[in-house]
mmCIF file of C-alpha atoms in Angstrom:
data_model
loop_
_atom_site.group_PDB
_atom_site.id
_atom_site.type_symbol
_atom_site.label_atom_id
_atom_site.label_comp_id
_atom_site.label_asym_id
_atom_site.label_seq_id
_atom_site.Cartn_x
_atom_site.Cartn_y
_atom_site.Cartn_z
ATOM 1 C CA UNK R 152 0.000 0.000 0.000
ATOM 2 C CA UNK R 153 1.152 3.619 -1.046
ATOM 3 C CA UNK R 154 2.183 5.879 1.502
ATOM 4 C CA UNK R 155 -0.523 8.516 2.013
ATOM 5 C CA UNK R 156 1.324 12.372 1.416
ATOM 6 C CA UNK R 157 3.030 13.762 4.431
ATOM 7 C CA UNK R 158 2.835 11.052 7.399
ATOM 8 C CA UNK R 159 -0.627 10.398 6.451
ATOM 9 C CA UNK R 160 -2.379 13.271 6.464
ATOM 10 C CA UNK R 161 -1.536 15.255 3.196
ATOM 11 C CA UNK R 162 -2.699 14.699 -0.601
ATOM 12 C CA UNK R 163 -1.292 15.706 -3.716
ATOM 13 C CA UNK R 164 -2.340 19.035 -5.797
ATOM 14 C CA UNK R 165 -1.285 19.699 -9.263
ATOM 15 C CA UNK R 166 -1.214 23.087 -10.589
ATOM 16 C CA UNK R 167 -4.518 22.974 -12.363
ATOM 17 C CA UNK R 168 -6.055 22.753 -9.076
ATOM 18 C CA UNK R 169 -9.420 24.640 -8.770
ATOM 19 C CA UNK R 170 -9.138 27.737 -6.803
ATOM 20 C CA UNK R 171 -12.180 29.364 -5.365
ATOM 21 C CA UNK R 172 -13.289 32.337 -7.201
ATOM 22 C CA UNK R 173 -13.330 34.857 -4.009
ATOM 23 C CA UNK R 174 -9.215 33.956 -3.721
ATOM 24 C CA UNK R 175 -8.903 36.139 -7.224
ATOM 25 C CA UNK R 176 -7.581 38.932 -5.544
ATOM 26 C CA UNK R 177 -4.928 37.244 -4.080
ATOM 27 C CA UNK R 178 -3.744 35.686 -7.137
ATOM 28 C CA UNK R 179 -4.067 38.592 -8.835
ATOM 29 C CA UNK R 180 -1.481 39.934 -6.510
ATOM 30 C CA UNK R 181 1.145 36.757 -6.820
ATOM 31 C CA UNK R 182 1.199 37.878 -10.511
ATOM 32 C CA UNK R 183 1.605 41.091 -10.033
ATOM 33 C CA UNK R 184 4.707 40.001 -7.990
ATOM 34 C CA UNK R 185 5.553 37.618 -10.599
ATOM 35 C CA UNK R 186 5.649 40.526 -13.275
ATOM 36 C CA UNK R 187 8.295 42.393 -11.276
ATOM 37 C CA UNK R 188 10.672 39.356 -11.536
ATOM 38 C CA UNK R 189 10.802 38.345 -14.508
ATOM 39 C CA UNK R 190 14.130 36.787 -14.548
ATOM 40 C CA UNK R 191 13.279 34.650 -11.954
ATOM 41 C CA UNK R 192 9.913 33.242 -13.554
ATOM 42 C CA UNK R 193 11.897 30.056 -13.865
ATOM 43 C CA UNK R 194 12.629 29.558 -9.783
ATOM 44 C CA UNK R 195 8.582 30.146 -8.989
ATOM 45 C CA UNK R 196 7.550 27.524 -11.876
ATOM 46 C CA UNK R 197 5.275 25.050 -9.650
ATOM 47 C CA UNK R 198 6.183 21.354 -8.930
ATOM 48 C CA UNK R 199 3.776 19.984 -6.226
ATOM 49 C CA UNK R 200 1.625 20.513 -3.346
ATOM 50 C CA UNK R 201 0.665 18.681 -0.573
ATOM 51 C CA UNK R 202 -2.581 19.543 1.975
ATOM 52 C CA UNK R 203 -4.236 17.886 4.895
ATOM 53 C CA UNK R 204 -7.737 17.100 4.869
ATOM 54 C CA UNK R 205 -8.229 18.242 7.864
ATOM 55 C CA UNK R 206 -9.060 21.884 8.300
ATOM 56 C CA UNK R 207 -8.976 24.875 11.029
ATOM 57 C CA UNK R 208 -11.358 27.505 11.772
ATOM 58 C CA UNK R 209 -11.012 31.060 10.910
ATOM 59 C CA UNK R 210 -9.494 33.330 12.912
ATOM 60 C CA UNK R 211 -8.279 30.276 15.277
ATOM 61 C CA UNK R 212 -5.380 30.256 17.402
ATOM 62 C CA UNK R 213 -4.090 27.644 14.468
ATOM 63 C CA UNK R 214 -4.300 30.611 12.140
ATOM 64 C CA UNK R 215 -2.609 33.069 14.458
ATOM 65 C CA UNK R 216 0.247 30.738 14.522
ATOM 66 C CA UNK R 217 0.521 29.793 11.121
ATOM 67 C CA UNK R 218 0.548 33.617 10.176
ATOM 68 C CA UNK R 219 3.644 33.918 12.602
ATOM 69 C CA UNK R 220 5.259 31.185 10.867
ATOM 70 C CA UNK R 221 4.643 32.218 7.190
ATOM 71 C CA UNK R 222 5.799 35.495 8.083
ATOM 72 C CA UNK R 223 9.022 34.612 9.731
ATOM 73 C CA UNK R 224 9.627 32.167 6.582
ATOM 74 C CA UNK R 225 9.594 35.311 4.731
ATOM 75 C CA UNK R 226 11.595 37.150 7.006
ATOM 76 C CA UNK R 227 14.193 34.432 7.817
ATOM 77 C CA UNK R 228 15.044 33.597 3.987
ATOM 78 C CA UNK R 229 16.430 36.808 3.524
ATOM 79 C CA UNK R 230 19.324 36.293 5.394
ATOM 80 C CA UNK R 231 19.422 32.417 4.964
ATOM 81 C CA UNK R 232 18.497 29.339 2.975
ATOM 82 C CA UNK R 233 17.406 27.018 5.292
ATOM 83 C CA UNK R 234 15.612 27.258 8.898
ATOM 84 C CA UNK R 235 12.916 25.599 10.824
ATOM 85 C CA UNK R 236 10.202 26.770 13.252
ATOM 86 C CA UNK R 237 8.409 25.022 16.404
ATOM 87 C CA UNK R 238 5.522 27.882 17.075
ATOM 88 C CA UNK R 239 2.738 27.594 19.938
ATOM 89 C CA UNK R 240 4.255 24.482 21.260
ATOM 90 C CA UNK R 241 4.948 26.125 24.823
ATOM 91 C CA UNK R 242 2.476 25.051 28.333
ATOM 92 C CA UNK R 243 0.687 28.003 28.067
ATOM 93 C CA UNK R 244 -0.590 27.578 24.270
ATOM 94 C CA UNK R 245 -3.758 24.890 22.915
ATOM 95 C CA UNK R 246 -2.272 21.352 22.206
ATOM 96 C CA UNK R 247 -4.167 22.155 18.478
ATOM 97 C CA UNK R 248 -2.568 25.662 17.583
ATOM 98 C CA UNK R 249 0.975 24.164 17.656
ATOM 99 C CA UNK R 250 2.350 24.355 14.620
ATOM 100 C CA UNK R 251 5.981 22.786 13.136
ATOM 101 C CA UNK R 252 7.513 24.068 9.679
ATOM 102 C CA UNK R 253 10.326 24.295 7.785
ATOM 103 C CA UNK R 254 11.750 26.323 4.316
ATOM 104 C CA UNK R 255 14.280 25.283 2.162
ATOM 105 C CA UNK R 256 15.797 27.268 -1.468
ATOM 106 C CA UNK R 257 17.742 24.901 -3.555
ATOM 107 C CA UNK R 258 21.977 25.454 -2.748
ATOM 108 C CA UNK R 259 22.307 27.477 -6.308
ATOM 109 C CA UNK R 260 20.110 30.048 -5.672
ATOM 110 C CA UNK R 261 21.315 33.753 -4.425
ATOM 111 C CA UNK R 262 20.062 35.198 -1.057
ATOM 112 C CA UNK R 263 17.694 37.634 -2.845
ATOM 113 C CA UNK R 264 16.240 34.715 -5.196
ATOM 114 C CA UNK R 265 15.897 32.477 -2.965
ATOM 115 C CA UNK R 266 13.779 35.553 -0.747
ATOM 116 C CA UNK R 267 11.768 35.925 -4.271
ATOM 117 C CA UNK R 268 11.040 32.774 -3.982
ATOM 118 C CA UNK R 269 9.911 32.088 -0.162
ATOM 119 C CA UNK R 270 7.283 35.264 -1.271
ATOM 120 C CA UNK R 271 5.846 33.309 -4.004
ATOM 121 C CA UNK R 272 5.856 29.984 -1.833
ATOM 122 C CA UNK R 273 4.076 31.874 1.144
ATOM 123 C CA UNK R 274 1.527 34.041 -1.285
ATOM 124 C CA UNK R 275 0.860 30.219 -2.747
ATOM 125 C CA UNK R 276 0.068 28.034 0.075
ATOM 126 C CA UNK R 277 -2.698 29.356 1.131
ATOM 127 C CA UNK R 278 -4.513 29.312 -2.212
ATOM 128 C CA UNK R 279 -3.544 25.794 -3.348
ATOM 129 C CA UNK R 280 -4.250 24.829 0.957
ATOM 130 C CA UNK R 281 -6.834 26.881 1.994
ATOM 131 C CA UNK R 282 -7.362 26.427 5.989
ATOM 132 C CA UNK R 283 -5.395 23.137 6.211
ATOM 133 C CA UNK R 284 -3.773 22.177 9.306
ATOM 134 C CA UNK R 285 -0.598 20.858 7.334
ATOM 135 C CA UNK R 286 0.419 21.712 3.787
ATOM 136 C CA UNK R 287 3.853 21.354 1.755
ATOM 137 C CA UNK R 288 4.441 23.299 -1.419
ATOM 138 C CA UNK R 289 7.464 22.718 -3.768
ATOM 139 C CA UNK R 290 8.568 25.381 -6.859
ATOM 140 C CA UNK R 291 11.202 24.632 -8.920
ATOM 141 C CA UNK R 292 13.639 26.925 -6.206
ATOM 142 C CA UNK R 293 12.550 26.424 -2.850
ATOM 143 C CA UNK R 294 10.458 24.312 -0.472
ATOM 144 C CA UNK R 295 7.890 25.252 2.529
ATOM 145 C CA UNK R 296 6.051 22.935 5.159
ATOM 146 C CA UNK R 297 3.797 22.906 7.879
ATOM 147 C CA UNK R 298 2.015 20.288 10.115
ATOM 148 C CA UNK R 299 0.441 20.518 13.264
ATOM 149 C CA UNK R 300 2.188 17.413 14.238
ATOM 150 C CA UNK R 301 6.443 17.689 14.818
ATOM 151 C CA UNK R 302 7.837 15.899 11.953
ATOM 152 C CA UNK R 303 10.775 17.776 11.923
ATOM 153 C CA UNK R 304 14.132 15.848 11.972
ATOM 154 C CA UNK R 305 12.439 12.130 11.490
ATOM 155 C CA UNK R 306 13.429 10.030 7.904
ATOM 156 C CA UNK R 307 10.921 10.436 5.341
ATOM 157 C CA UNK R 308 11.587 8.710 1.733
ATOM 158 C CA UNK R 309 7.872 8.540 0.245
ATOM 159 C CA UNK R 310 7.765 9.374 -2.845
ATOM 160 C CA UNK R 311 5.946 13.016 -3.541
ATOM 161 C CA UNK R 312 6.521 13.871 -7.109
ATOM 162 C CA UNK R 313 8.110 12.525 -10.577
ATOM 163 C CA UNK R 314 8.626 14.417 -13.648
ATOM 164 C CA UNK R 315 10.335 11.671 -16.691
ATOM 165 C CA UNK R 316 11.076 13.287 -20.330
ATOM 166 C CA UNK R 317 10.831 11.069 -23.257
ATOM 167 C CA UNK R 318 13.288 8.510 -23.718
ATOM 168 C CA UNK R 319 16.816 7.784 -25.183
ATOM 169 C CA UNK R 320 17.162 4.220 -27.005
ATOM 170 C CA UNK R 321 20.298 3.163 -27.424
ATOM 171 C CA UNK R 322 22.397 5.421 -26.673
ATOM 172 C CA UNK R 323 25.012 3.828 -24.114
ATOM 173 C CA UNK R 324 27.626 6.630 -23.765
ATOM 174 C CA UNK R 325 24.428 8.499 -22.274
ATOM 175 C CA UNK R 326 23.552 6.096 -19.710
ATOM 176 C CA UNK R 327 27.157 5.688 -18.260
ATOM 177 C CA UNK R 328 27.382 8.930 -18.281
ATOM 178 C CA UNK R 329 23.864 9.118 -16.544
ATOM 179 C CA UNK R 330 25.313 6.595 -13.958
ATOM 180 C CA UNK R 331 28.010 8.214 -13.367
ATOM 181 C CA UNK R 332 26.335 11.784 -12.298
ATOM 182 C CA UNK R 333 23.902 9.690 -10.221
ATOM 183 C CA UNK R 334 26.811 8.298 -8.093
ATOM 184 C CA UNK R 335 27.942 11.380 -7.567
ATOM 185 C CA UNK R 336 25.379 13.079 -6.494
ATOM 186 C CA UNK R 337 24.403 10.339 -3.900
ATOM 187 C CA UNK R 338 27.009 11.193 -2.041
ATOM 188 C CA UNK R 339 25.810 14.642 -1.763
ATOM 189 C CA UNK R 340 25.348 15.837 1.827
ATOM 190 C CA UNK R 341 23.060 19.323 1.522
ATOM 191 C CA UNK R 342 22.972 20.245 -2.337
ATOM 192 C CA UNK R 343 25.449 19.539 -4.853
ATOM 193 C CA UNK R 344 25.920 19.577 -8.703
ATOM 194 C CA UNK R 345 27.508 16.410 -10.521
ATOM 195 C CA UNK R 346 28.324 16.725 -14.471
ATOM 196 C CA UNK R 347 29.944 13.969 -17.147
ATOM 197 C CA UNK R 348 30.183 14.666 -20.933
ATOM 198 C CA UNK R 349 26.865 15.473 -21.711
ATOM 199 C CA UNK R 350 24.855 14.745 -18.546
ATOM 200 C CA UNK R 351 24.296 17.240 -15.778
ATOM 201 C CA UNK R 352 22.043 16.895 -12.489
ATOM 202 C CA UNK R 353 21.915 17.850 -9.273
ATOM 203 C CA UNK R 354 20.818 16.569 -5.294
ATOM 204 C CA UNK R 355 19.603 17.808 -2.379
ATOM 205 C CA UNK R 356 18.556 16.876 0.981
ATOM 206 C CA UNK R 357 16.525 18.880 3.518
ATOM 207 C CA UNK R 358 17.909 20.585 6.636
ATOM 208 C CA UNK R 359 16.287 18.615 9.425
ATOM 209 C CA UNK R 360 17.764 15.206 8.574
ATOM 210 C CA UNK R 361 21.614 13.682 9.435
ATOM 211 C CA UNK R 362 24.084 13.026 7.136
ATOM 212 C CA UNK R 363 22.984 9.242 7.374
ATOM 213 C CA UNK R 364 19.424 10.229 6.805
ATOM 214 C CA UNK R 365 20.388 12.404 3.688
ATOM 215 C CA UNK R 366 22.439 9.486 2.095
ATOM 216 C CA UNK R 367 19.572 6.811 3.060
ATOM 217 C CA UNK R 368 16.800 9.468 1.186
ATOM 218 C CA UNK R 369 19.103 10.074 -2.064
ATOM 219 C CA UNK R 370 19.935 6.728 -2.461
ATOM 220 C CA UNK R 371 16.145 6.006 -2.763
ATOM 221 C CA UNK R 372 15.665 8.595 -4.863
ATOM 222 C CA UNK R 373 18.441 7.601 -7.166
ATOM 223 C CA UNK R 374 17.368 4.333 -7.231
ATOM 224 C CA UNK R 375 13.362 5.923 -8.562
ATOM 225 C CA UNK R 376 15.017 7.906 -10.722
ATOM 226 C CA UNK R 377 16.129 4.672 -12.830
ATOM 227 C CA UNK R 378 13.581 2.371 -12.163
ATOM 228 C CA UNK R 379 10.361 5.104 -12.338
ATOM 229 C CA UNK R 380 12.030 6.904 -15.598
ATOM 230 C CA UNK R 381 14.272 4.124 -17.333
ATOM 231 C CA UNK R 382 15.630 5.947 -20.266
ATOM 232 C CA UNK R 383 14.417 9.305 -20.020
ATOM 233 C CA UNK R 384 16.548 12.408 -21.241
ATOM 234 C CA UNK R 385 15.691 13.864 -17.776
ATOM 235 C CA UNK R 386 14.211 13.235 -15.047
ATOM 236 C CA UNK R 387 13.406 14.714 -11.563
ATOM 237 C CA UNK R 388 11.979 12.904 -8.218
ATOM 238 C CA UNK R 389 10.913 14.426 -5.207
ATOM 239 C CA UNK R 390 11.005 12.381 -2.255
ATOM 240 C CA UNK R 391 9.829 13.559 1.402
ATOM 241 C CA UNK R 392 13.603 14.961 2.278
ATOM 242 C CA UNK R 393 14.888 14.999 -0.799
ATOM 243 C CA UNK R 394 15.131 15.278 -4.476
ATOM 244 C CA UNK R 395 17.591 14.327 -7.333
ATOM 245 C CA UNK R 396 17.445 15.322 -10.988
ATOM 246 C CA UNK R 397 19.399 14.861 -14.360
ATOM 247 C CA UNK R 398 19.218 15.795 -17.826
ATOM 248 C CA UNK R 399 21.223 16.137 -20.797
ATOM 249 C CA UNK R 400 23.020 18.618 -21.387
ATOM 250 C CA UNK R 401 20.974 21.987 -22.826
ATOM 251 C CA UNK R 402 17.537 20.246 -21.884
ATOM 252 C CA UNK R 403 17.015 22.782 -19.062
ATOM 253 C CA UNK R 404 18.327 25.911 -20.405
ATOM 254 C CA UNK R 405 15.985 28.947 -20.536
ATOM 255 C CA UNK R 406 17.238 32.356 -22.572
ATOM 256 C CA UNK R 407 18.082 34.757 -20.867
ATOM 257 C CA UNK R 408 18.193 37.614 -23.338
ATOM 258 C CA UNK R 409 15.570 40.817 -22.955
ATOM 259 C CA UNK R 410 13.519 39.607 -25.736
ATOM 260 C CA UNK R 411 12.791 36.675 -23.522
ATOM 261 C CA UNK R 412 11.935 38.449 -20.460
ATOM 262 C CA UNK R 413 9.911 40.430 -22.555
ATOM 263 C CA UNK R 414 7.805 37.533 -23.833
ATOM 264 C CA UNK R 415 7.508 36.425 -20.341
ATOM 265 C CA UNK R 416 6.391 39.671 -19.171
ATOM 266 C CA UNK R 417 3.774 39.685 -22.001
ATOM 267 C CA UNK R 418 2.574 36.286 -20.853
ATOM 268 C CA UNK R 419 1.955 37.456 -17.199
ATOM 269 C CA UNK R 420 0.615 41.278 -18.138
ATOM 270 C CA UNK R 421 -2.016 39.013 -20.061
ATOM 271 C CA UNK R 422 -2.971 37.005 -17.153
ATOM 272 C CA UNK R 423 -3.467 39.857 -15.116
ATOM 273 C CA UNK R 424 -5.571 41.393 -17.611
ATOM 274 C CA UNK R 425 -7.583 38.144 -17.117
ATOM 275 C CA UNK R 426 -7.529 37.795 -14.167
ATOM 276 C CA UNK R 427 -8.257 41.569 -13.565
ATOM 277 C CA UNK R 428 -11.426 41.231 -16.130
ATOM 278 C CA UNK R 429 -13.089 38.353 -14.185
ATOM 279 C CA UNK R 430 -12.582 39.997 -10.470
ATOM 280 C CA UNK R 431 -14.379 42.845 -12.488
ATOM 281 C CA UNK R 432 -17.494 40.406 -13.868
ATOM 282 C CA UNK R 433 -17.664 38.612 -10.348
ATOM 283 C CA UNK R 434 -18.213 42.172 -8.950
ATOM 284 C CA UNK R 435 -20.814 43.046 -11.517
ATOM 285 C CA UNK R 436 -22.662 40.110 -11.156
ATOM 286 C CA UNK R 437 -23.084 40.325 -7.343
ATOM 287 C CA UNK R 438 -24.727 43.933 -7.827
ATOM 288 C CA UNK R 439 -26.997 42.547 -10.142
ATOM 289 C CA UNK R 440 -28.147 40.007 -8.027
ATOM 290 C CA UNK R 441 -28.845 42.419 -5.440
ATOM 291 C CA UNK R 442 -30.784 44.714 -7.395
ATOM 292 C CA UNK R 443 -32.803 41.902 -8.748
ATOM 293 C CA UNK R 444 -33.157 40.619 -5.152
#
């Protein structure tokens, strides 16, 4: 039997999740941040998300605390990459308000990008999560968790996500070369970045785990990475504390020139506008009901 998403309790969104029509606004506001970043579109592209079924109640003690802890995610990946939070879990607080978390930006990414990021994460959560009492959200640069229950520091090697490209037959210079970065970067203790000839990856584990955790969690995902994608190109998998991910060489470059960022900032002006125009309708709608009523 499958493990169920985060200890149990959490189950897998993809990004074409259906978000509730009075959360516009805020979305209309992630783009808006989006738009001012456009070089960095690539580190707030959207992997997976995780949420509990379980939900809290409005302006709860739970939601006081989870506030404190998305806002000192924010403020804390400013000055680093990594840190993890144990809010509400003193005698004089409710057993259910406690709340555990953690962030984490991938080891390549600047202070200030990996900030960027932790914004988008945070602005996310709640929209792909609403009012869940544990949640996980991964973008392509950096990671954020919460549970009500302390999972922090405890080996945790479900899998979460897989991404596989199409395949390359025959091609055996590829796969030892594949083999070779994989090796590598299972010995990988926090991030690190393994090339040979034409194959390039990287690996990272979270934080809260040992160095014997981290090589126990890449291994696995090492060994997914063959068995779950065979003879892909690339492939990424996301496992509960870690990740690993390899492609050939060129398959994940993005331009970088201005007429790039330009298309890119087309792309999200446009969505706005969308997004913008249907707050608008919603609006108009309402009144008409009410003078109908």
């Amino acid at each position: 039997m499958e493990k169920e998403m985060l200890m149990g309790s959490l189950h897998l969104h993809s990004i074409h999740k259906t978000i509730p029509l009075l959360r516009l606004t805020s979305l209309f506001l992630l783009f808006v941040s989006l738009s001012n970043h456009g070089n960095l579109v690539q580190a707030h592209i959207f992997n997976y998300a995780g949420c509990s079924q379980e939900k809290y109640q409005p302006n709860s003690p739970f939601e006081g605390n989870l506030n404190s802890f998305l806002t000192s995610v924010v403020s804390s990946s400013s000055q680093a990459s990594y840190n993890s939070f144990a809010i509400g879990n003193g005698t004089s607080t409710p057993a259910e308000a406690t709340i555990y978390g953690l962030y984490q930006c991938r080891g390549d990414l600047k202070t200030i990008d990996c900030s960027r990021c932790m914004e988008s994460a945070v602005n996310q959560i709640g929209l792909v999560c609403p009012y869940s009492y544990g949640a996980a959200l991964q973008l392509e640069g950096c990671y954020v968790r919460y549970e009500h229950n302390d999972f922090l520091g405890k080996l945790d090697t479900s899998l979460r996500y897989k991404k596989c490209s199409k395949s390359v037959n025959n091609d055996a210079e590829f796969f030892r070369r594949r083999d070779d970065v994989l090796a590598d970067l299972q010995t990988a203790m926090g991030f690190k970045v393994s090339s040979s000839g034409v194959v390039e990856g990287y690996a990272q584990c979270l934080g809260d785990i040992n160095s014997a955790d981290c090589s126990s969690c890449l291994a696995d995902a090492v060994g997914m990475l063959k068995t779950l994608c065979g003879s892909a190109a690339a492939a990424d998998v996301f496992l509960g504390q870690c990740y690993a991910r390899y492609w050939a060489s060129g398959y994940y470059d993005f331009p970088s020139d201005s007429s790039n960022e330009d298309e890119v900032g087309k792309t999200v002006a446009i969505i706005v506008g969308v997004l913008a125009g249907l707050a608008v309708l919603i609006v108009l709608l309402s009144v008409c009901r009410k003078s109908m009523g």
